[in-house]
mmCIF file of C-alpha atoms in Angstrom:
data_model
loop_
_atom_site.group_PDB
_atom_site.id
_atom_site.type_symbol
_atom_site.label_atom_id
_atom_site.label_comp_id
_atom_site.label_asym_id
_atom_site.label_seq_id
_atom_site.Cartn_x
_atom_site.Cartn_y
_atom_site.Cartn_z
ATOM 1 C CA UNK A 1 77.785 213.498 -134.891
ATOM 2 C CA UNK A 2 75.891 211.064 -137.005
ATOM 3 C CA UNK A 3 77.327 207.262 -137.471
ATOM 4 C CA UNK A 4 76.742 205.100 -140.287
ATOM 5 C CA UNK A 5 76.139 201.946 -138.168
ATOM 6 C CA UNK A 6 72.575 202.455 -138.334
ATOM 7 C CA UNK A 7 71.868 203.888 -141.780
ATOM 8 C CA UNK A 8 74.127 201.141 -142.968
ATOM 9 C CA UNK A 9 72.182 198.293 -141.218
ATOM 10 C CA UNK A 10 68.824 199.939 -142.051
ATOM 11 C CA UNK A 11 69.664 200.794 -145.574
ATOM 12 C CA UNK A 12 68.503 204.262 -144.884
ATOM 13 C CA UNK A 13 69.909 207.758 -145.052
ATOM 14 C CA UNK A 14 69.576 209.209 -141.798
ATOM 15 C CA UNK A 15 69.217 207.501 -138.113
ATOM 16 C CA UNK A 16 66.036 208.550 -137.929
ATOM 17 C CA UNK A 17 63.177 205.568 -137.023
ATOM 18 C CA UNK A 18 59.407 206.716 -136.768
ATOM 19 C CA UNK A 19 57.672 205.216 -133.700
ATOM 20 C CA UNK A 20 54.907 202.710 -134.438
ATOM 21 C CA UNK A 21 51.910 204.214 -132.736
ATOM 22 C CA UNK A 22 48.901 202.705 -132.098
ATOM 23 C CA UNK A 23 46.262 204.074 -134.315
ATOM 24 C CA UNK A 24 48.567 207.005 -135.525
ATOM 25 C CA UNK A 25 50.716 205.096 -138.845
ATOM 26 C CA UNK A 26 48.918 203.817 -142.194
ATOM 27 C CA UNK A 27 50.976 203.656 -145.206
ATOM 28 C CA UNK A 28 51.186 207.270 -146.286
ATOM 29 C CA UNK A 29 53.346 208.362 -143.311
ATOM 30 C CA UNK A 30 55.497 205.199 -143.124
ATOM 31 C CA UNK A 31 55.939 205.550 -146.861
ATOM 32 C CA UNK A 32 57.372 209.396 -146.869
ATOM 33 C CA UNK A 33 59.326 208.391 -143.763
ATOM 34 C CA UNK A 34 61.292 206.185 -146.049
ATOM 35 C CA UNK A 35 61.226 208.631 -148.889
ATOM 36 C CA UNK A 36 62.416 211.216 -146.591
ATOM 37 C CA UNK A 37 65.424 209.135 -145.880
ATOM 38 C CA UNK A 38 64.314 207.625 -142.216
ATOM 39 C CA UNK A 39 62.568 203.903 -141.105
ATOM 40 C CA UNK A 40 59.035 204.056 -141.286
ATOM 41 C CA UNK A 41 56.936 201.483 -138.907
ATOM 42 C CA UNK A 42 53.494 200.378 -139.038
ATOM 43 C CA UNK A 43 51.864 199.734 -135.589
ATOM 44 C CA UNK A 44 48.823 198.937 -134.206
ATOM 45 C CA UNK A 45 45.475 199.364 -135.928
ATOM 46 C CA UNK A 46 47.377 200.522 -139.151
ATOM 47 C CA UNK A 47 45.511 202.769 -141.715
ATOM 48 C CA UNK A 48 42.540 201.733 -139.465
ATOM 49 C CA UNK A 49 39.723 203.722 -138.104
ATOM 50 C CA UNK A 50 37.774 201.314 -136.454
ATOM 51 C CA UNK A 51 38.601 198.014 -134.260
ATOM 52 C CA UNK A 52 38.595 194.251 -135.218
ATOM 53 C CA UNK A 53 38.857 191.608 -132.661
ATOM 54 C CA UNK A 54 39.638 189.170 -134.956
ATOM 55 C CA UNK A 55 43.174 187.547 -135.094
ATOM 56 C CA UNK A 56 43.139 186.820 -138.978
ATOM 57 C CA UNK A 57 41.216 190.018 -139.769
ATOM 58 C CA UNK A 58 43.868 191.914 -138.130
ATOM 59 C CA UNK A 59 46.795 190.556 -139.551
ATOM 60 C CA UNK A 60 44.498 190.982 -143.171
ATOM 61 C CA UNK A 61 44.266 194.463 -142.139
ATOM 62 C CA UNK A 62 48.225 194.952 -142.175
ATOM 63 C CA UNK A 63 48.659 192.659 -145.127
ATOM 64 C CA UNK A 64 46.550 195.334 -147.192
ATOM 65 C CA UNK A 65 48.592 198.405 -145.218
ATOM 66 C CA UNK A 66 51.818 196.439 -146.094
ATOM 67 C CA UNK A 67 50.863 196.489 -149.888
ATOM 68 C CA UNK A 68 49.668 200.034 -150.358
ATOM 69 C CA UNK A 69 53.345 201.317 -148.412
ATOM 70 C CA UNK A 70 55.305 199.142 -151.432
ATOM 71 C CA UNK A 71 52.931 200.752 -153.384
ATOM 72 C CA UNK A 72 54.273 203.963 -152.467
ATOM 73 C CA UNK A 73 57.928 203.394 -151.786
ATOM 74 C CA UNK A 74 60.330 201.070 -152.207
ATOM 75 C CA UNK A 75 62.032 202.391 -149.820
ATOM 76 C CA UNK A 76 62.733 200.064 -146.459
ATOM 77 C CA UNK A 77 60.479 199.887 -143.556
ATOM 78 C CA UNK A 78 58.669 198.041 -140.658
ATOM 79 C CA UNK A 79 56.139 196.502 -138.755
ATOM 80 C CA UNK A 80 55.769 196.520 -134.981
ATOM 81 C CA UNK A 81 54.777 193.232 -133.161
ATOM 82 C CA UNK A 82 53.836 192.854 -129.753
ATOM 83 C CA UNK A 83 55.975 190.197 -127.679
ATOM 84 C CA UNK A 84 53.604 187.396 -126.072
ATOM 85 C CA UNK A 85 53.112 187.660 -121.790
ATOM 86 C CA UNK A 86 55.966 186.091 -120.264
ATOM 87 C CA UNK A 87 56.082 182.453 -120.075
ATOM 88 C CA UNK A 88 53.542 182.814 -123.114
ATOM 89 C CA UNK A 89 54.254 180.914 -126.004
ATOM 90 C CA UNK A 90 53.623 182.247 -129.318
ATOM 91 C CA UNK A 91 51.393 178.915 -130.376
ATOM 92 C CA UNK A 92 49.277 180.280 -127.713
ATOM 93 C CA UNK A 93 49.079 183.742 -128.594
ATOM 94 C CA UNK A 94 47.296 183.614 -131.360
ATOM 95 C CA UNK A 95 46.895 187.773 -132.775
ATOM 96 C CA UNK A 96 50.994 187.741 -132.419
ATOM 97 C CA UNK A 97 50.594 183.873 -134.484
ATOM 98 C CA UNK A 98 48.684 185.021 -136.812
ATOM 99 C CA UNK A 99 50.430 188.444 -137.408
ATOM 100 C CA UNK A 100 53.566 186.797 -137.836
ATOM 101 C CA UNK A 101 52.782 183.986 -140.457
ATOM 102 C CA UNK A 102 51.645 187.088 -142.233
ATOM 103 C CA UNK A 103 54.700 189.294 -141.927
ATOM 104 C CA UNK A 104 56.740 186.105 -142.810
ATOM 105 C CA UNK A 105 54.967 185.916 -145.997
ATOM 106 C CA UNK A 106 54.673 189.359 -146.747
ATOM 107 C CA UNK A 107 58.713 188.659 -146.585
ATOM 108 C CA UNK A 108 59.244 191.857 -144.347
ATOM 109 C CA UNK A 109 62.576 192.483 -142.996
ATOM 110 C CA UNK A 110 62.646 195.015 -140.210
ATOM 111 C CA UNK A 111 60.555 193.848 -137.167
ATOM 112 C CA UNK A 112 59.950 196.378 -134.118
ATOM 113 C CA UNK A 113 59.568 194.170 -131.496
ATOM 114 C CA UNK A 114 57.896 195.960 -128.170
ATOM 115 C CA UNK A 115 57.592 194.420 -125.208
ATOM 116 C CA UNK A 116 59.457 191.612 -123.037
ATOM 117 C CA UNK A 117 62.163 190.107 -124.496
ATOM 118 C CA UNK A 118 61.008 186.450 -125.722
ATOM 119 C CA UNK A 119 63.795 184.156 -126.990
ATOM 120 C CA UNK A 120 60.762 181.812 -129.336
ATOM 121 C CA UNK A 121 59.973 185.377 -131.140
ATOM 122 C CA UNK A 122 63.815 186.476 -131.318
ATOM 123 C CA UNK A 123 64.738 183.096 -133.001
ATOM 124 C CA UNK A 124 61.663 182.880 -135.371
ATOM 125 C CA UNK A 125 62.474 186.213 -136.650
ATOM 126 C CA UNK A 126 66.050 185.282 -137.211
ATOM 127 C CA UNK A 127 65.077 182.092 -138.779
ATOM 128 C CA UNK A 128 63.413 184.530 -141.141
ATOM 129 C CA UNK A 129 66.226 186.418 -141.677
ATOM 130 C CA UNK A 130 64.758 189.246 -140.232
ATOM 131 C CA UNK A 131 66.283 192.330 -138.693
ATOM 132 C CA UNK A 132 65.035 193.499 -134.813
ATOM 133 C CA UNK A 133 64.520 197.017 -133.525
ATOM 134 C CA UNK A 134 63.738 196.113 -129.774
ATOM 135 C CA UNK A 135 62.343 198.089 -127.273
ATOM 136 C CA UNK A 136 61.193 197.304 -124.269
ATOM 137 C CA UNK A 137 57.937 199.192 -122.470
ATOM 138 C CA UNK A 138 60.093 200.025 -119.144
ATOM 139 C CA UNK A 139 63.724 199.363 -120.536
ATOM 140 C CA UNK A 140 66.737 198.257 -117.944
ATOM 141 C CA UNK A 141 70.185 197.156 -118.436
ATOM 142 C CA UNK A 142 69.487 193.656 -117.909
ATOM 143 C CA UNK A 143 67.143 193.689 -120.854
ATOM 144 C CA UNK A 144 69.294 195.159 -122.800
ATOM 145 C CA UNK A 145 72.134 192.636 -122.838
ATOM 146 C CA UNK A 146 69.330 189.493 -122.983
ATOM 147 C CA UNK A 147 68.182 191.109 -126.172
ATOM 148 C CA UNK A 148 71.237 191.368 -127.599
ATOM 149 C CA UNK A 149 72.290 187.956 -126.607
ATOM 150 C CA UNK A 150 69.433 186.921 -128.648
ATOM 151 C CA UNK A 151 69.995 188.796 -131.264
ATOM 152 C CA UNK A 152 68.224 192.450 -131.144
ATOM 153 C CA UNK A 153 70.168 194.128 -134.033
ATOM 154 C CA UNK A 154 69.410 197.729 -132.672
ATOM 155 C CA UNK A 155 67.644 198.453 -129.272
ATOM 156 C CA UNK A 156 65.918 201.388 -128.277
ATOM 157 C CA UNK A 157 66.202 203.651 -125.135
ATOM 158 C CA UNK A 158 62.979 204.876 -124.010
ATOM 159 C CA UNK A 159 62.951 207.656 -121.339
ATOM 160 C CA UNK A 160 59.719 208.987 -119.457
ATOM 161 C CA UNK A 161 59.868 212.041 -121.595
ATOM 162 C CA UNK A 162 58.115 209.869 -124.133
ATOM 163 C CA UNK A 163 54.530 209.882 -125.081
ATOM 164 C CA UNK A 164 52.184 206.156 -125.433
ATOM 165 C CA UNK A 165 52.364 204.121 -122.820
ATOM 166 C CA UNK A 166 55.044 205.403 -120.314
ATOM 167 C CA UNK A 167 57.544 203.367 -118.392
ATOM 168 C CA UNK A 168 56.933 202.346 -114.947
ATOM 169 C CA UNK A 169 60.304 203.776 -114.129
ATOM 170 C CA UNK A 170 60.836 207.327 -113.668
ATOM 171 C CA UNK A 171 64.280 207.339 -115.590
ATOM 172 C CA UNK A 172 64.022 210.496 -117.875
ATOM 173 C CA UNK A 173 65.765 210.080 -121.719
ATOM 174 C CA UNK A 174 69.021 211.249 -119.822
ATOM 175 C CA UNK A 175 68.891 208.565 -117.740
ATOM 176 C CA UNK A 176 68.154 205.557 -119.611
ATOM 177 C CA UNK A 177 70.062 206.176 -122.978
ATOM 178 C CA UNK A 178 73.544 206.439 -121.678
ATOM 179 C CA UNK A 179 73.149 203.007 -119.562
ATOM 180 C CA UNK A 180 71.859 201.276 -121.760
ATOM 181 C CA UNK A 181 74.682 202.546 -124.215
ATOM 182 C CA UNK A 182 77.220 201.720 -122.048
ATOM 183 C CA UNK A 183 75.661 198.089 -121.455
ATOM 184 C CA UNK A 184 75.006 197.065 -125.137
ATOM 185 C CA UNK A 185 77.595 197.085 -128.334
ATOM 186 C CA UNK A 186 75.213 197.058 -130.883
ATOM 187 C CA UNK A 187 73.534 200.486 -131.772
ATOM 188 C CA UNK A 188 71.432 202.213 -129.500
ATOM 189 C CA UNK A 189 68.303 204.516 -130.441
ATOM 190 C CA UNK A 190 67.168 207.465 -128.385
ATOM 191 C CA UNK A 191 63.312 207.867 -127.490
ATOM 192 C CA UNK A 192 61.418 210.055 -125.474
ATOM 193 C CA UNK A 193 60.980 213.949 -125.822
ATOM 194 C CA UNK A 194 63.473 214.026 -129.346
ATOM 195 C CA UNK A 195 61.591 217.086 -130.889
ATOM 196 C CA UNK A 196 63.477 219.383 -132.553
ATOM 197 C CA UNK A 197 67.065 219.495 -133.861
ATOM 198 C CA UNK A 198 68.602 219.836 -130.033
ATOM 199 C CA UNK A 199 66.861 216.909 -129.282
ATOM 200 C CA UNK A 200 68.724 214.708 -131.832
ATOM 201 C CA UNK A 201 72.592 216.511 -130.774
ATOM 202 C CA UNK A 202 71.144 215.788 -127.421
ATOM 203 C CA UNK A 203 70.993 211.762 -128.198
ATOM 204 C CA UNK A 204 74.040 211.616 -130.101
ATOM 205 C CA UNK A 205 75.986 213.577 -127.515
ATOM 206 C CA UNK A 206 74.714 210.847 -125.103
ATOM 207 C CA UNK A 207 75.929 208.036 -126.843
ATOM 208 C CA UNK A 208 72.606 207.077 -128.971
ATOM 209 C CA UNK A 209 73.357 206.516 -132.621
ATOM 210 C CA UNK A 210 69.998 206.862 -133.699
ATOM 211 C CA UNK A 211 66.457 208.426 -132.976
ATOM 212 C CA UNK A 212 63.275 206.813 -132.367
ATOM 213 C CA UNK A 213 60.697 209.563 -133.011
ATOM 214 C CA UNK A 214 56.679 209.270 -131.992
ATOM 215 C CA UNK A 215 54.874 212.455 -131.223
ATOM 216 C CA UNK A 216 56.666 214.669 -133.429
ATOM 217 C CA UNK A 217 56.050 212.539 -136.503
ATOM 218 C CA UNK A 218 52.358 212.306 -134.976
ATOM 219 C CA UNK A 219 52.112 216.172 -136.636
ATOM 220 C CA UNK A 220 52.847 216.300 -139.670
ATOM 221 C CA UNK A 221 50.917 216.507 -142.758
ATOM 222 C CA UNK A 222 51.274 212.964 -143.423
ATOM 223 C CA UNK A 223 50.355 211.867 -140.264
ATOM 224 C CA UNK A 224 46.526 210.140 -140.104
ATOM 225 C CA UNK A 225 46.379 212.070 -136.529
ATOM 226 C CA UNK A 226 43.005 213.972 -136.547
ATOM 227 C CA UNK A 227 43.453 217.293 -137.888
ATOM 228 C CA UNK A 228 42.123 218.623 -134.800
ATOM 229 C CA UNK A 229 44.395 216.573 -132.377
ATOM 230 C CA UNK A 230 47.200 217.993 -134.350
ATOM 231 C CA UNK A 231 45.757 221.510 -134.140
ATOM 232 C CA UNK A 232 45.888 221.031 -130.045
ATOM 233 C CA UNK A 233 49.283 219.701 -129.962
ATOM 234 C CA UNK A 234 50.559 222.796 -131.895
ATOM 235 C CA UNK A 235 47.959 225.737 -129.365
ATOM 236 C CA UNK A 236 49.742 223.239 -126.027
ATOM 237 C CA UNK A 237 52.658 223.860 -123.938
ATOM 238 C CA UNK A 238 53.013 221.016 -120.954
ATOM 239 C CA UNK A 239 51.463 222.959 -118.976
ATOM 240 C CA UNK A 240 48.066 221.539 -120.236
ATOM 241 C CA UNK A 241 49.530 218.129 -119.733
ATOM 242 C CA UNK A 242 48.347 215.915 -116.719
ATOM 243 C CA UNK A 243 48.964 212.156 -115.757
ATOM 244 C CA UNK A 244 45.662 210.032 -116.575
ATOM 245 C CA UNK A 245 46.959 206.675 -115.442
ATOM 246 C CA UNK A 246 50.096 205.362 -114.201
ATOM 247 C CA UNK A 247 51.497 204.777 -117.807
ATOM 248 C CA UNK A 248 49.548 207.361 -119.938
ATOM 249 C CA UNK A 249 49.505 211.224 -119.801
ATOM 250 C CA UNK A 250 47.260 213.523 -122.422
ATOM 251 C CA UNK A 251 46.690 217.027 -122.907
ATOM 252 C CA UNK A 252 43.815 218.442 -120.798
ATOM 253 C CA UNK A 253 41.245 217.289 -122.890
ATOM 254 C CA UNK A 254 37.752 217.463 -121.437
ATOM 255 C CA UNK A 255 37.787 213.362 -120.787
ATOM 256 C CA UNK A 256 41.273 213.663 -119.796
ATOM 257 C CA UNK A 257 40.438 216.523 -117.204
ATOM 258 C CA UNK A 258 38.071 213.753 -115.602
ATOM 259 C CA UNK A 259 40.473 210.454 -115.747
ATOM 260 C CA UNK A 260 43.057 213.256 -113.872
ATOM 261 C CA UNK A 261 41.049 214.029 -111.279
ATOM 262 C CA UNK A 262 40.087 210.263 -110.662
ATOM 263 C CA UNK A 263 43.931 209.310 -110.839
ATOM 264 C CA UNK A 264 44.513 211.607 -108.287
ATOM 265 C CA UNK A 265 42.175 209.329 -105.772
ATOM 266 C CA UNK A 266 44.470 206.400 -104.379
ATOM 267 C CA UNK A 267 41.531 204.257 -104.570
ATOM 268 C CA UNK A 268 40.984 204.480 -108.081
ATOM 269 C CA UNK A 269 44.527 205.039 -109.632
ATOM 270 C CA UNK A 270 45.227 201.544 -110.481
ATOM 271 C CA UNK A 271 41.560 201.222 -112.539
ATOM 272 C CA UNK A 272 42.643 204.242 -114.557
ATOM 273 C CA UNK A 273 43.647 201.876 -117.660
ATOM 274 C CA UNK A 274 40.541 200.253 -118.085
ATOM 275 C CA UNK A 275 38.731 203.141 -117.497
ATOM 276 C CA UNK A 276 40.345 204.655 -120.774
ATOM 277 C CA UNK A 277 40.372 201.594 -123.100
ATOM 278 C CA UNK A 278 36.599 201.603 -122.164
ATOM 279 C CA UNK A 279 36.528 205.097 -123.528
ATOM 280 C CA UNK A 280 38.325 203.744 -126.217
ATOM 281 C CA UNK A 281 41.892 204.852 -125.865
ATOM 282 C CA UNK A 282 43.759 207.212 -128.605
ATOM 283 C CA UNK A 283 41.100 206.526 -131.108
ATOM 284 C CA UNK A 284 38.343 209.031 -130.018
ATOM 285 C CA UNK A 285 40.046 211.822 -130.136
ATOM 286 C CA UNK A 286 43.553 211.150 -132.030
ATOM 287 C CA UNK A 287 42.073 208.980 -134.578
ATOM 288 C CA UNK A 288 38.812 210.509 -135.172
ATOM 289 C CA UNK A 289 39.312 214.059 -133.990
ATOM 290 C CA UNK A 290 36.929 213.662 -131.010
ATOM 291 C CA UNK A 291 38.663 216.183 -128.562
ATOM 292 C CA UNK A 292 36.114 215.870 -125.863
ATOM 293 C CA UNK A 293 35.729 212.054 -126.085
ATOM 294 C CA UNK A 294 39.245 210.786 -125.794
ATOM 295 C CA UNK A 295 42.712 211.842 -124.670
ATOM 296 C CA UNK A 296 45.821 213.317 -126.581
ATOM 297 C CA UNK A 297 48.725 211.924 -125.476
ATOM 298 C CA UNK A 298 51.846 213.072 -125.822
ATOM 299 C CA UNK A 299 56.064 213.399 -124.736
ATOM 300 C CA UNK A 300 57.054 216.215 -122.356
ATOM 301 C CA UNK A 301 58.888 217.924 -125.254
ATOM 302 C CA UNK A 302 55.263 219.743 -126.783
ATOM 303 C CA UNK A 303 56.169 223.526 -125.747
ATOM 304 C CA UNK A 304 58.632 222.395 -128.815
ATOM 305 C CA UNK A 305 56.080 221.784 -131.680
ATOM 306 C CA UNK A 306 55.132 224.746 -133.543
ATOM 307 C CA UNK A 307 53.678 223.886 -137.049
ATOM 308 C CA UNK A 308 52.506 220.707 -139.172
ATOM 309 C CA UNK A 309 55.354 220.322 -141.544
ATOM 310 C CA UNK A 310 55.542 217.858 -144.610
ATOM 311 C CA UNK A 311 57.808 214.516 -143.216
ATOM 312 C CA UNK A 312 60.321 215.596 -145.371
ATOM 313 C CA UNK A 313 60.709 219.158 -143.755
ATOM 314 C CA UNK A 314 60.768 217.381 -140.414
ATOM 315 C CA UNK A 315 63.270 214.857 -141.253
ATOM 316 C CA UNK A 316 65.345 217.742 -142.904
ATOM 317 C CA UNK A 317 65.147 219.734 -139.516
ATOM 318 C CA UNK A 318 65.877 216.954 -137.368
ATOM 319 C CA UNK A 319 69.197 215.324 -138.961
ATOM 320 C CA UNK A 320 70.751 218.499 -141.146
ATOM 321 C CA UNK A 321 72.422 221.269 -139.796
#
């Protein structure tokens, strides 16, 4: 059963909050996320098609992204930013400086903060009266309760099931959501493998107030996913679904049949990651619909996905009855 803790805090209509994936949100799908009555975020690489190394170019990048969503909705919605290393300080971090003196003039309110939890970013955000969606990349209980203490308004439950980068823990959704629940009092969102309708009962039943949705989102119509990447998530069943790395799976793409086979050598399982940034990560294939020059990753819920609805249909299917 749905609460209104979440849709009350977001200012939304339903508990739903769309994953910000790298390379896989621009405007138009974080804009009919909020029209469809969820929490859009923009991640990494918004709108973007090609790479910038360049702090200030970057946040410029997400400036312009940040403009055309308001200039679609104005609805509510967010922006994701990376936490610094630990021990880092943000002066010396200077894409997650420059992002944020951005986003603090851009005035937005709902920060997605991924990563380790950093007590300089918490309280800069909060000085900014900003609102945080935390979730960390391999959550635990005792991350849980330091974000709260410093503040995380709503923190997310990742399990395994999930697609991006994976946790290094092998806690499935089932696993993670309802300690974490039982650990935290502020709301709790469930992520990893939330598909379909069951999916979302499946959270709620497990204590989650809320769903934090990735690859589903990633295939819709809306969705700047590569029409062809969305075409192979639809034909797949997990089957076709190997690990690449120690954090990443993908369908069996042609590349990805490769980095499987290497991963499965000890000696070169822990090189895996570099191997596939080299190759250029999600944006060969996801991005720019390059099946056999990139990898297509995705949760372990994909025997699930049948069609490429509108957002609206999806968000429909997911939180009505």
């Amino acid at each position: 059963m749905m609460t209104k803790q979440v849709t009350d805090l977001l200012k939304i209509q339903y508990p739903i909050i769309q994953a910000p994936m790298a390379w896989l949100t621009d405007a138009k799908l974080v804009a009919a996320v909020g029209e469809a009555g969820g929490l859009g975020i923009l991640g990494p690489n918004a709108g973007q098609d090609e790479l910038t190394s360049d702090p200030v170019e970057t946040a410029e990048r997400m400036r312009q992204e940040i403009i055309k969503v308001r200039q679609l909705t104005d609805r509510p919605f967010g922006v994701m930013v990376a936490t610094p290393r630990p021990g880092e300080r943000i002066a010396d971090n200077v894409f997650t400086r420059e992002m944020l003196k951005m986003l603090f003039e851009a005035q937005v309110h709902y920060f997605a903060v991924v990563g380790s939890v950093n007590a300089e970013l918490f309280d800069l955000i909060k000085a900014h009266h900003g609102l945080i969606i935390y979730r960390a990349l391999t959550p635990t209980v005792a991350d849980a309760k330091q974000a709260e203490s410093l503040g995380a308004d709503l923190i997310v439950a990742t399990g395994r099931d999930e697609g991006g980068l994976l946790p290094a823990r092998e806690y499935g959704t089932f696993t993670v959501v309802p300690a974490i629940v039982d650990a935290v009092s502020v709301p709790v969102l469930a992520a990893g493998g939330v598909n379909d309708r069951r999916g979302v009962k499946a959270a709620f039943a497990l204590g989650a107030q809320g769903v934090y949705v990735g690859t589903r989102f990633m295939v819709t119509r809306e969705s700047p996913l590569a029409k062809p990447a969305k075409q192979l998530i639809v034909d797949s069943t997990y089957d076709q679904v190997a690990e690449v790395s120690l954090d990443q799976r993908s369908i069996t793409t042609k590349l990805a049949r490769q980095f499987a086979q290497a991963f499965q050598q000890p000696s070169r399982r822990m090189n895996m990651d570099s191997k596939i940034n080299q190759a250029g990560g999600l944006r060969p294939a996801m991005r720019l619909g390059n099946l056999d020059e990139g990898i297509v990753e995705v949760n372990t819920g994909i025997d699930t996905i049948h069609d490429v609805p509108t957002v609206a249909k999806l968000v429909e299917r997911l939180m009505t009855d």
